[in-house]
Short mmCIF file of C-alpha atoms in Angstrom, two decimals:
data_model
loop_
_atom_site.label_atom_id
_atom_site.label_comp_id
_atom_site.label_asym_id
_atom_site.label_seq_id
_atom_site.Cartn_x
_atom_site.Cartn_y
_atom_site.Cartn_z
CA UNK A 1 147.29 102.38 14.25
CA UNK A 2 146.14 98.91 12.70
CA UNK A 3 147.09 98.89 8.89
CA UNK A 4 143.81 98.01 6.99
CA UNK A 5 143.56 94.65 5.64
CA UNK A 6 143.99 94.21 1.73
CA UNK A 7 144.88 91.64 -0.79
CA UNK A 8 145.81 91.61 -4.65
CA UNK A 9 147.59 89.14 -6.41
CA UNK A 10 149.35 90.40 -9.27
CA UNK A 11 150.77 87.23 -11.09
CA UNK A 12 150.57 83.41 -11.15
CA UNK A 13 152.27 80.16 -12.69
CA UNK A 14 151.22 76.91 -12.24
CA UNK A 15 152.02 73.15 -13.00
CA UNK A 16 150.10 70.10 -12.93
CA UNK A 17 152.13 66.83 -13.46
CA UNK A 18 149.05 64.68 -13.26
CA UNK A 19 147.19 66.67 -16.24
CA UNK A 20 150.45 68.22 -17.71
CA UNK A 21 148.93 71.65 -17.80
CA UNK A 22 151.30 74.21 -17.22
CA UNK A 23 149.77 78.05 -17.04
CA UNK A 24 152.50 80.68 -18.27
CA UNK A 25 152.97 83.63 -16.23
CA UNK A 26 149.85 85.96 -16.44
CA UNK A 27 149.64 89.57 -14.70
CA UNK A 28 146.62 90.50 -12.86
CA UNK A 29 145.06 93.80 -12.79
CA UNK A 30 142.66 95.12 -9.83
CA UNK A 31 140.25 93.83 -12.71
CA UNK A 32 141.03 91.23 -15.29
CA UNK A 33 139.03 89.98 -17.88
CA UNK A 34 140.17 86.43 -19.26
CA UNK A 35 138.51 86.03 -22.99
CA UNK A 36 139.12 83.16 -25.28
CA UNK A 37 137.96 79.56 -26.65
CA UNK A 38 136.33 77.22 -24.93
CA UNK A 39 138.77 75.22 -23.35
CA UNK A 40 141.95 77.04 -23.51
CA UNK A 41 142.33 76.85 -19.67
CA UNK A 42 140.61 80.43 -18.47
CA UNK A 43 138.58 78.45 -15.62
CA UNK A 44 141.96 76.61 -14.99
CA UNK A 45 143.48 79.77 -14.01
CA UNK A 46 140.64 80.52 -11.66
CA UNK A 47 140.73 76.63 -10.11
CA UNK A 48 144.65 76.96 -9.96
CA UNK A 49 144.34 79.89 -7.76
CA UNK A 50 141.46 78.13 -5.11
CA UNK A 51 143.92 75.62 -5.02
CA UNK A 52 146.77 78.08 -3.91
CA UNK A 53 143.69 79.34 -1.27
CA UNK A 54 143.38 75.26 -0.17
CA UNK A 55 146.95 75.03 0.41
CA UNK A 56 147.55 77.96 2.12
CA UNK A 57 144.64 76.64 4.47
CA UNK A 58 146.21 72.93 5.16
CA UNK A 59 145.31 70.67 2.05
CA UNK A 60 147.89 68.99 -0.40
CA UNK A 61 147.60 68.66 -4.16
CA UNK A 62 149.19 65.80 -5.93
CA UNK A 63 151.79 66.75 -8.57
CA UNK A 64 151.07 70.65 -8.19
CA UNK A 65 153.70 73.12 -8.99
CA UNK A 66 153.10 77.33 -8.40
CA UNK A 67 154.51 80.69 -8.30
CA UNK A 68 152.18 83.40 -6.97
CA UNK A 69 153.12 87.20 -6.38
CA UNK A 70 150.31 89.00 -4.69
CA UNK A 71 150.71 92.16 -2.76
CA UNK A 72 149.18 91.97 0.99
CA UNK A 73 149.25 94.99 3.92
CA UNK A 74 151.57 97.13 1.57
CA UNK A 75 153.92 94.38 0.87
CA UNK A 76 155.08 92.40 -1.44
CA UNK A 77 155.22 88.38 -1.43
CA UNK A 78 156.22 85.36 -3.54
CA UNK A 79 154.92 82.46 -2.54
CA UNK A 80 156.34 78.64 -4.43
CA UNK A 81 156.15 75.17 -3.84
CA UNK A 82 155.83 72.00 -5.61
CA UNK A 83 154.24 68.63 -4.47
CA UNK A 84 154.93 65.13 -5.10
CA UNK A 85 152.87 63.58 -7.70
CA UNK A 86 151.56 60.27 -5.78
CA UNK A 87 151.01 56.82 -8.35
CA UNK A 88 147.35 56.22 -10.07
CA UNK A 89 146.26 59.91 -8.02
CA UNK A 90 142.94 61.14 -9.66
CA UNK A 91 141.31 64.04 -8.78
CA UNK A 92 137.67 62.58 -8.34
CA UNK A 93 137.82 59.17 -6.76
CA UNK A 94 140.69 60.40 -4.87
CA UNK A 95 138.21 63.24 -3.15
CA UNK A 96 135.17 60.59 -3.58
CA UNK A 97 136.69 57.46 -2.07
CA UNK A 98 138.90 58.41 0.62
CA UNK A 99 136.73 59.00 3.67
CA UNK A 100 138.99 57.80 6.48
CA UNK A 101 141.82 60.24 7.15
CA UNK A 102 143.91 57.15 8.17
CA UNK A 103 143.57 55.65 4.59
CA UNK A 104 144.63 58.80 3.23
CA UNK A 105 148.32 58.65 1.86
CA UNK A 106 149.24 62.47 1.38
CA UNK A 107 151.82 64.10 -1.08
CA UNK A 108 154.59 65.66 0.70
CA UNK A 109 155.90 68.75 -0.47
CA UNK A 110 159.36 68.68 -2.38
CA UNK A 111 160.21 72.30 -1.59
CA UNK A 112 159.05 75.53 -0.59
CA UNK A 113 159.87 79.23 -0.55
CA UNK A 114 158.57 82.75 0.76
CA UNK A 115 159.95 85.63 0.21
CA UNK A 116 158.64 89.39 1.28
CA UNK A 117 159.75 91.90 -1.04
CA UNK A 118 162.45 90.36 -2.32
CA UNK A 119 164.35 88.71 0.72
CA UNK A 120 164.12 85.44 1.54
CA UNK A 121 162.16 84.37 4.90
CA UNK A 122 161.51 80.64 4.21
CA UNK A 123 162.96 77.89 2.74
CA UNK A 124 162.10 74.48 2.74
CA UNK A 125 163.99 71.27 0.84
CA UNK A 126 161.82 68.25 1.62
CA UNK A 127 162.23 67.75 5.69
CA UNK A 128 164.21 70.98 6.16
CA UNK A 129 162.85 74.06 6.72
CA UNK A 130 164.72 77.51 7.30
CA UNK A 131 162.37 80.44 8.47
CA UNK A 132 164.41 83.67 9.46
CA UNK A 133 167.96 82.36 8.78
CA UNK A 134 167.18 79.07 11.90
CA UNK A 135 165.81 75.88 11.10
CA UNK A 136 162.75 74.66 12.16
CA UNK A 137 161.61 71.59 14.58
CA UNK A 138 160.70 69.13 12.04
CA UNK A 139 157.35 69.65 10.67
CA UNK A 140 154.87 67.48 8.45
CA UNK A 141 156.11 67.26 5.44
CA UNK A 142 152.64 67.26 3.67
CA UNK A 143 151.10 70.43 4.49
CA UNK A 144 152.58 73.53 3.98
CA UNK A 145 154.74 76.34 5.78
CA UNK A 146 152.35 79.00 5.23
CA UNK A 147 149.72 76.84 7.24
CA UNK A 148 152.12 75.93 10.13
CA UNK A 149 153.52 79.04 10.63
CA UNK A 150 149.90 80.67 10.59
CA UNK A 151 150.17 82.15 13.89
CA UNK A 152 153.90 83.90 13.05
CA UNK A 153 152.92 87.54 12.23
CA UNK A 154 154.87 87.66 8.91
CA UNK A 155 152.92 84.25 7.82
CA UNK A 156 149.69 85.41 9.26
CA UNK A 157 149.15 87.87 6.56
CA UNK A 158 149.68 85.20 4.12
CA UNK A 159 147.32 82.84 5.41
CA UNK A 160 144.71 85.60 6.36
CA UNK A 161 144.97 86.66 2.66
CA UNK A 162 144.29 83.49 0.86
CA UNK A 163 140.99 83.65 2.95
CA UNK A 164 139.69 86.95 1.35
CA UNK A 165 139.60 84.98 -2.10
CA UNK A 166 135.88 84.01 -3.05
CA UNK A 167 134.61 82.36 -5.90
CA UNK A 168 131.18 83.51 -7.04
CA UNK A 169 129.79 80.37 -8.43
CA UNK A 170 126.73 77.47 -7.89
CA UNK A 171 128.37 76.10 -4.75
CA UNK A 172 128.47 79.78 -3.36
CA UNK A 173 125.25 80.88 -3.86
CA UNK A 174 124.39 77.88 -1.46
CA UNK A 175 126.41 78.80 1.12
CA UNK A 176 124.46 82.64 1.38
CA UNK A 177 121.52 81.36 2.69
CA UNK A 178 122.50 78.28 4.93
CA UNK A 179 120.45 76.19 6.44
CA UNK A 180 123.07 77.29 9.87
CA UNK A 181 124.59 80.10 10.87
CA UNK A 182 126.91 80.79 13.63
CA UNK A 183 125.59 83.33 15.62
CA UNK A 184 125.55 86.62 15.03
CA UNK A 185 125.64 88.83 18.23
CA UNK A 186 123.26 91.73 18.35
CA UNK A 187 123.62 93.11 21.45
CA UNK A 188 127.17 94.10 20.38
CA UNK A 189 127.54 97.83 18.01
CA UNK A 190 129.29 97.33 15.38
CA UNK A 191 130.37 99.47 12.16
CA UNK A 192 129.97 99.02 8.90
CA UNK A 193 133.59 97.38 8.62
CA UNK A 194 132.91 95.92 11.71
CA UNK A 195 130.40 93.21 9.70
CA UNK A 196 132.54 93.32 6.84
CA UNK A 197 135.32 91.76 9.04
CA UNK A 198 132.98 88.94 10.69
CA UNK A 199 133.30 85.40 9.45
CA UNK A 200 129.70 84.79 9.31
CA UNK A 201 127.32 84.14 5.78
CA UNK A 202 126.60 86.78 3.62
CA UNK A 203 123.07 86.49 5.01
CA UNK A 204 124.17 87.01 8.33
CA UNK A 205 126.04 89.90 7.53
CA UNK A 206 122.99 91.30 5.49
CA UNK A 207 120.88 90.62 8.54
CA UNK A 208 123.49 92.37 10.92
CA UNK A 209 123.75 95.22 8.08
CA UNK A 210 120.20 96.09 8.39
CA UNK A 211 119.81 96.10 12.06
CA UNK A 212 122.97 97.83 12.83
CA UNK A 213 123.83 99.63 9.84
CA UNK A 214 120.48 100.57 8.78
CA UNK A 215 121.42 103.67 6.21
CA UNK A 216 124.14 101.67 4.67
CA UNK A 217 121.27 98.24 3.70
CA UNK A 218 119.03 101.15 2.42
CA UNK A 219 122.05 101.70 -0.06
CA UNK A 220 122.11 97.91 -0.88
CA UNK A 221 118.40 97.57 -1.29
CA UNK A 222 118.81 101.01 -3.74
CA UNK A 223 121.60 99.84 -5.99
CA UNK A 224 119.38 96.46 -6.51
CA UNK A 225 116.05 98.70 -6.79
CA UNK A 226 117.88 100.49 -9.47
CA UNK A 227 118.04 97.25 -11.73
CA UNK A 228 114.72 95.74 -10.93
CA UNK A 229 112.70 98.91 -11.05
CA UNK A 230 109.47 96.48 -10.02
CA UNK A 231 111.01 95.50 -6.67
CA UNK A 232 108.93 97.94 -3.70
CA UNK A 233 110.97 96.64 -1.11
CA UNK A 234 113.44 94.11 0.70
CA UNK A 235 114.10 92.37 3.97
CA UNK A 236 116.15 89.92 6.00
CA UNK A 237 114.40 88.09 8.79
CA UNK A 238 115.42 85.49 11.11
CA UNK A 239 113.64 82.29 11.19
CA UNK A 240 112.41 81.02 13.80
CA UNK A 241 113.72 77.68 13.74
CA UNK A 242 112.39 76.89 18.16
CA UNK A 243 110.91 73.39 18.22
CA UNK A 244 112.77 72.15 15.21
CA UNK A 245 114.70 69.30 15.86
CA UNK A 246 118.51 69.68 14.83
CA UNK A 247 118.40 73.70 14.42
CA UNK A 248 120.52 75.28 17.35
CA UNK A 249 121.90 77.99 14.78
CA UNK A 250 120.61 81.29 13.17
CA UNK A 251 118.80 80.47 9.79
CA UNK A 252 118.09 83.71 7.61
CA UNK A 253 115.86 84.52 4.99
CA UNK A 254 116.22 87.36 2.44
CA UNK A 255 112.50 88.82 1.08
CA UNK A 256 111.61 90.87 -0.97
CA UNK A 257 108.18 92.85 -1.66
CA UNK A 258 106.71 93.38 -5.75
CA UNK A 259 105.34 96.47 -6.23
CA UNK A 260 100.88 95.88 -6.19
CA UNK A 261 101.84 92.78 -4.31
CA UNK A 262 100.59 92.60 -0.91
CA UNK A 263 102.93 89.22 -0.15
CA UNK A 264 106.68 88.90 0.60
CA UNK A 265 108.31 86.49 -1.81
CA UNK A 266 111.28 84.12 -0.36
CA UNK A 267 114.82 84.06 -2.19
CA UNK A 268 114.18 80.33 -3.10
CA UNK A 269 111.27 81.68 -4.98
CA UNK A 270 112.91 84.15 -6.69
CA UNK A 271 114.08 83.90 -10.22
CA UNK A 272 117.97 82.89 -10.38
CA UNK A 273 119.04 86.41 -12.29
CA UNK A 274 117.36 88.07 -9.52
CA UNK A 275 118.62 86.46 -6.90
CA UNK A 276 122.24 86.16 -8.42
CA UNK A 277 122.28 90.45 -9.00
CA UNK A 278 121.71 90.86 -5.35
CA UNK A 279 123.74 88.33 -4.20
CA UNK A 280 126.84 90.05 -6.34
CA UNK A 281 125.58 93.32 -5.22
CA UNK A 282 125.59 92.18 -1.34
CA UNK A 283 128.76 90.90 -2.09
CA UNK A 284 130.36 93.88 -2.88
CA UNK A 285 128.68 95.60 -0.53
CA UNK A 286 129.57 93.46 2.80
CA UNK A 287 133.57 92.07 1.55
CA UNK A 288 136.56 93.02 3.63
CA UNK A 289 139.00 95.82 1.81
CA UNK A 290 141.21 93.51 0.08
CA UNK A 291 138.71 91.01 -1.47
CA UNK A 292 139.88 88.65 -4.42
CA UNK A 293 136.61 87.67 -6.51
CA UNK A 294 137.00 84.68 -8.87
CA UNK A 295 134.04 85.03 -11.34
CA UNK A 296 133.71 81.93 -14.24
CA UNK A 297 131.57 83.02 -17.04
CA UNK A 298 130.14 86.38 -15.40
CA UNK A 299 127.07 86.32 -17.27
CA UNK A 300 125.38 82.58 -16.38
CA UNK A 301 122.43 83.43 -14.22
CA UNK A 302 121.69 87.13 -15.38
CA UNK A 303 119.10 87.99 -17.17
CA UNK A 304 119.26 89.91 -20.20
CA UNK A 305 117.84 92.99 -18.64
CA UNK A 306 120.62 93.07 -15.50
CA UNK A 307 123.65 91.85 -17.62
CA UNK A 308 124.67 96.10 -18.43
CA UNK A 309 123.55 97.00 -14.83
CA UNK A 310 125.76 94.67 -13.04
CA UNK A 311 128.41 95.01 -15.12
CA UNK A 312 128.53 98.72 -14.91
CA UNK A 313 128.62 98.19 -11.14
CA UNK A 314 131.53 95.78 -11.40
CA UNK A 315 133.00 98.38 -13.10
CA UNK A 316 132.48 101.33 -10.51
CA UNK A 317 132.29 99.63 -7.75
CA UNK A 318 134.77 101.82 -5.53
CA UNK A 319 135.97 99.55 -3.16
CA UNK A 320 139.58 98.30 -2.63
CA UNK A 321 138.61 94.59 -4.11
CA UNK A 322 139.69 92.91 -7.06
CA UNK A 323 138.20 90.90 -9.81
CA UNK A 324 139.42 87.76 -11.81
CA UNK A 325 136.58 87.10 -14.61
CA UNK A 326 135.94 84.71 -17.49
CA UNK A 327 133.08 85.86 -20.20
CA UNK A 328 131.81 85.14 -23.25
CA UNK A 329 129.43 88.01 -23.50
CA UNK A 330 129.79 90.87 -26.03
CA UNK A 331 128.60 93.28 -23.92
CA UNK A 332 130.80 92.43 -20.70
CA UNK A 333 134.13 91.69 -23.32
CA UNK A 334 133.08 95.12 -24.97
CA UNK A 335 132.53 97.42 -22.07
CA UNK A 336 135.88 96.38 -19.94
CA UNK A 337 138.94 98.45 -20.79
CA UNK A 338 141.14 96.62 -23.47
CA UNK A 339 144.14 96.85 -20.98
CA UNK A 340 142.07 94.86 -18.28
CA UNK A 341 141.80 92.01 -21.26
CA UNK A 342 144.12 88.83 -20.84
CA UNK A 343 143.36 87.03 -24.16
CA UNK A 344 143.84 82.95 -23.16
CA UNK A 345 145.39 80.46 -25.46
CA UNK A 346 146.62 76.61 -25.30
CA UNK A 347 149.10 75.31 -27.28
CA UNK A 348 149.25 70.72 -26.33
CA UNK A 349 149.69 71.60 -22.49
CA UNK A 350 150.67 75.17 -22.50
CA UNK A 351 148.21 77.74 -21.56
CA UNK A 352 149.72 81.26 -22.66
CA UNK A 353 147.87 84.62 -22.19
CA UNK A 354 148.18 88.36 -24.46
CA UNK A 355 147.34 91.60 -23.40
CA UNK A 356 144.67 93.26 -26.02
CA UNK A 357 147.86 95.45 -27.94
CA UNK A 358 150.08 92.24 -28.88
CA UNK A 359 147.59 91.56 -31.33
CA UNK A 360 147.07 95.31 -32.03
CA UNK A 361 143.64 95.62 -30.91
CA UNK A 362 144.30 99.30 -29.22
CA UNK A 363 141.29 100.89 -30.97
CA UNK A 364 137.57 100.97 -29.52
CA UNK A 365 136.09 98.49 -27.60
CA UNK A 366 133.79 97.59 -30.33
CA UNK A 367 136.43 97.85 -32.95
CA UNK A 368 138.18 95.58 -30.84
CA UNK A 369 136.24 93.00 -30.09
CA UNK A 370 135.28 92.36 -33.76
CA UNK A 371 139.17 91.97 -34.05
CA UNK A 372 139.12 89.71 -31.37
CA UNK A 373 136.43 87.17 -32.61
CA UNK A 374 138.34 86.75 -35.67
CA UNK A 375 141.49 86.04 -34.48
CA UNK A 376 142.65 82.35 -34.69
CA UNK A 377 143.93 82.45 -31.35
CA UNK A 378 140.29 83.11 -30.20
CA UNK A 379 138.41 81.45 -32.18
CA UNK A 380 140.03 77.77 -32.18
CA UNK A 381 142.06 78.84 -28.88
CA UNK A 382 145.55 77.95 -30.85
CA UNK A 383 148.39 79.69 -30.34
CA UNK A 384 149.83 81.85 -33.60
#
């Protein structure tokens, strides 16, 4: 029997050398809210752990430093590492600049370690690497184990894991409705989890969803029905894209029908807090078991009237995912559970994080948050 997929990381530590910014151990929940000032590092956290994804997928990162524990498949792993810091390295013109992979000088990683539930499987001091108690052919010293070891079924799960990690952001919602698609087989049946599992765009899986899953979109198009009350009906076609130069791929199209309106209107006609609820909702919907969503300032993009609804279905959503959010918004800080609250503060180059009862805040959410607005370590985003 194949174990079902599933991934939850339940701490992190990081350090940058280049910025000096060094993130104190915070816990994760299957939800966790990260409140505080402006600019006490909450989107840092989020950033720190997309780089984690990157380097588990091949890239290196000047000067980085981390400690992640995350549970995958009913175990338990530590992953650490730290990379050089290269001379006059800058983030921007460093990504902007260096186009040809031969001009590229790379960090190398100083060391390395993975352990699964507490025993050691891999270590790694600059050129030498020990995996299962034997040392390793000699490897490249700028990308990591977990990435060259990908196809080892203990460092599989790893790898695979850092994949289910999305950020729900901008650059994301531009990547649902691609201009290219690979292609998604119909002929094939396929399940429910089936679609979940494919690699293609959420509009491809929508698409797939609604021709092969046909009682499972109608709950999709309900739940998003339920919030926009106006909305008659919804749809996702396939373009056809024959005689246009340059377009051997799928392209989809999500529509959706007004109620007294006879025409179809496109997603890139539809308002952004409209589009941006069923996106989430579609999300949650079509993820793998096991999905790590990384959510910076929850509310941008919702409308006043869907900021309750889609938070009460981030709230009951049911399925075996997990949630790392940044807010600002009363209603969002007020209605999350005070012990899914990680209150964020920066002290120079130290961001530290609370749980809601260090600061005695254990009454009602309301009570709470009042509390919480006044605190100094909220509202200036110093440390006591």
């Amino acid at each position: 029997m194949q174990m079902e997929k599933s991934m939850r990381i339940k701490s992190l530590e990081t350090y940058n050398s280049h910025s000096k910014l060094k993130i104190n151990k915070i816990e994760f929940k299957s939800l966790t809210l990260l409140v505080g000032a402006s600019g006490v590092g909450k989107t840092q956290i989020l950033r720190s752990i997309n780089k984690i994804k990157s380097i588990a997928h091949g890239d290196s990162v000047s000067g980085f430093c981390w400690n992640v524990e995350f549970n995958a498949e009913g175990n338990d792993y530590q992953w650490s590492g730290e990379f050089e810091a290269l001379e006059d390295y800058d983030d921007f013109t460093y990504g902007m600049f260096h186009f040809d992979d031969d001009d590229k000088v790379e960090p190398k990683i100083i060391k390395e370690e993975v352990k699964i539930n507490g025993s050691i499987i891999i270590t790694r001091s600059g050129d030498d690497i020990v995996y299962n108690d034997s040392k390793t052919v000699k490897l490249a010293s700028t990308v990591s184990i977990v990435h060259h070891l990908r196809e080892e079924d203990d460092i599989s799960v790893i790898h695979k894991s850092f994949s289910r990690i999305v950020q729900v952001d901008d650059d994301e919602m531009h990547k649902v409705f691609p201009r290219k698609n690979k292609d998604a087989s119909e002929d094939e049946e396929l399940s429910i989890n089936d679609i979940r599992e494919k690699s293609f765009s959420l509009s491809a899986k929508l698409y797939l969803c609604q021709e092969k899953q046909p009682v499972y979109f109608h709950q999709i198009k309900n739940s998003f029905v339920e919030i926009f009350p106006y909305i008659e009906d919804i749809k996702v076609v396939k373009v056809d894209t024959r005689g246009i130069p340059f377009f051997v791929h799928s392209v989809y199209a999500l529509k959706v029908k007004e109620r007294g309106i006879d025409e179809w209107i496109s997603h890139n006609s539809m308002s952004t807090g409209m589009l941006k609820t069923f996106v989430q909702l579609a999300y949650l919907h079509l993820s793998p078991t096991g999905t790590v969503f990384l959510i910076d300032e929850f509310e941008n993009g919702f409308g006043v009237n869907c900021i309750n609804d889609i938070t009460d279905v981030l709230l009951h959503h049911g399925n075996d995912v997990q949630f790392i959010l940044t807010s600002h918004h009363p209603y969002i800080i007020n209605n999350i559970p005070l012990d899914n609250w990680k209150i964020i503060s920066r002290k120079a180059g130290v961001v530290d994080n609370y749980s809601a009862d260090f600061f005695n805040l254990k009454e009602s959410n309301h009570e709470a948050f009042t509390k919480l607005i006044n605190l100094s370590v909220y509202f200036d985003g110093a440390d006591r």
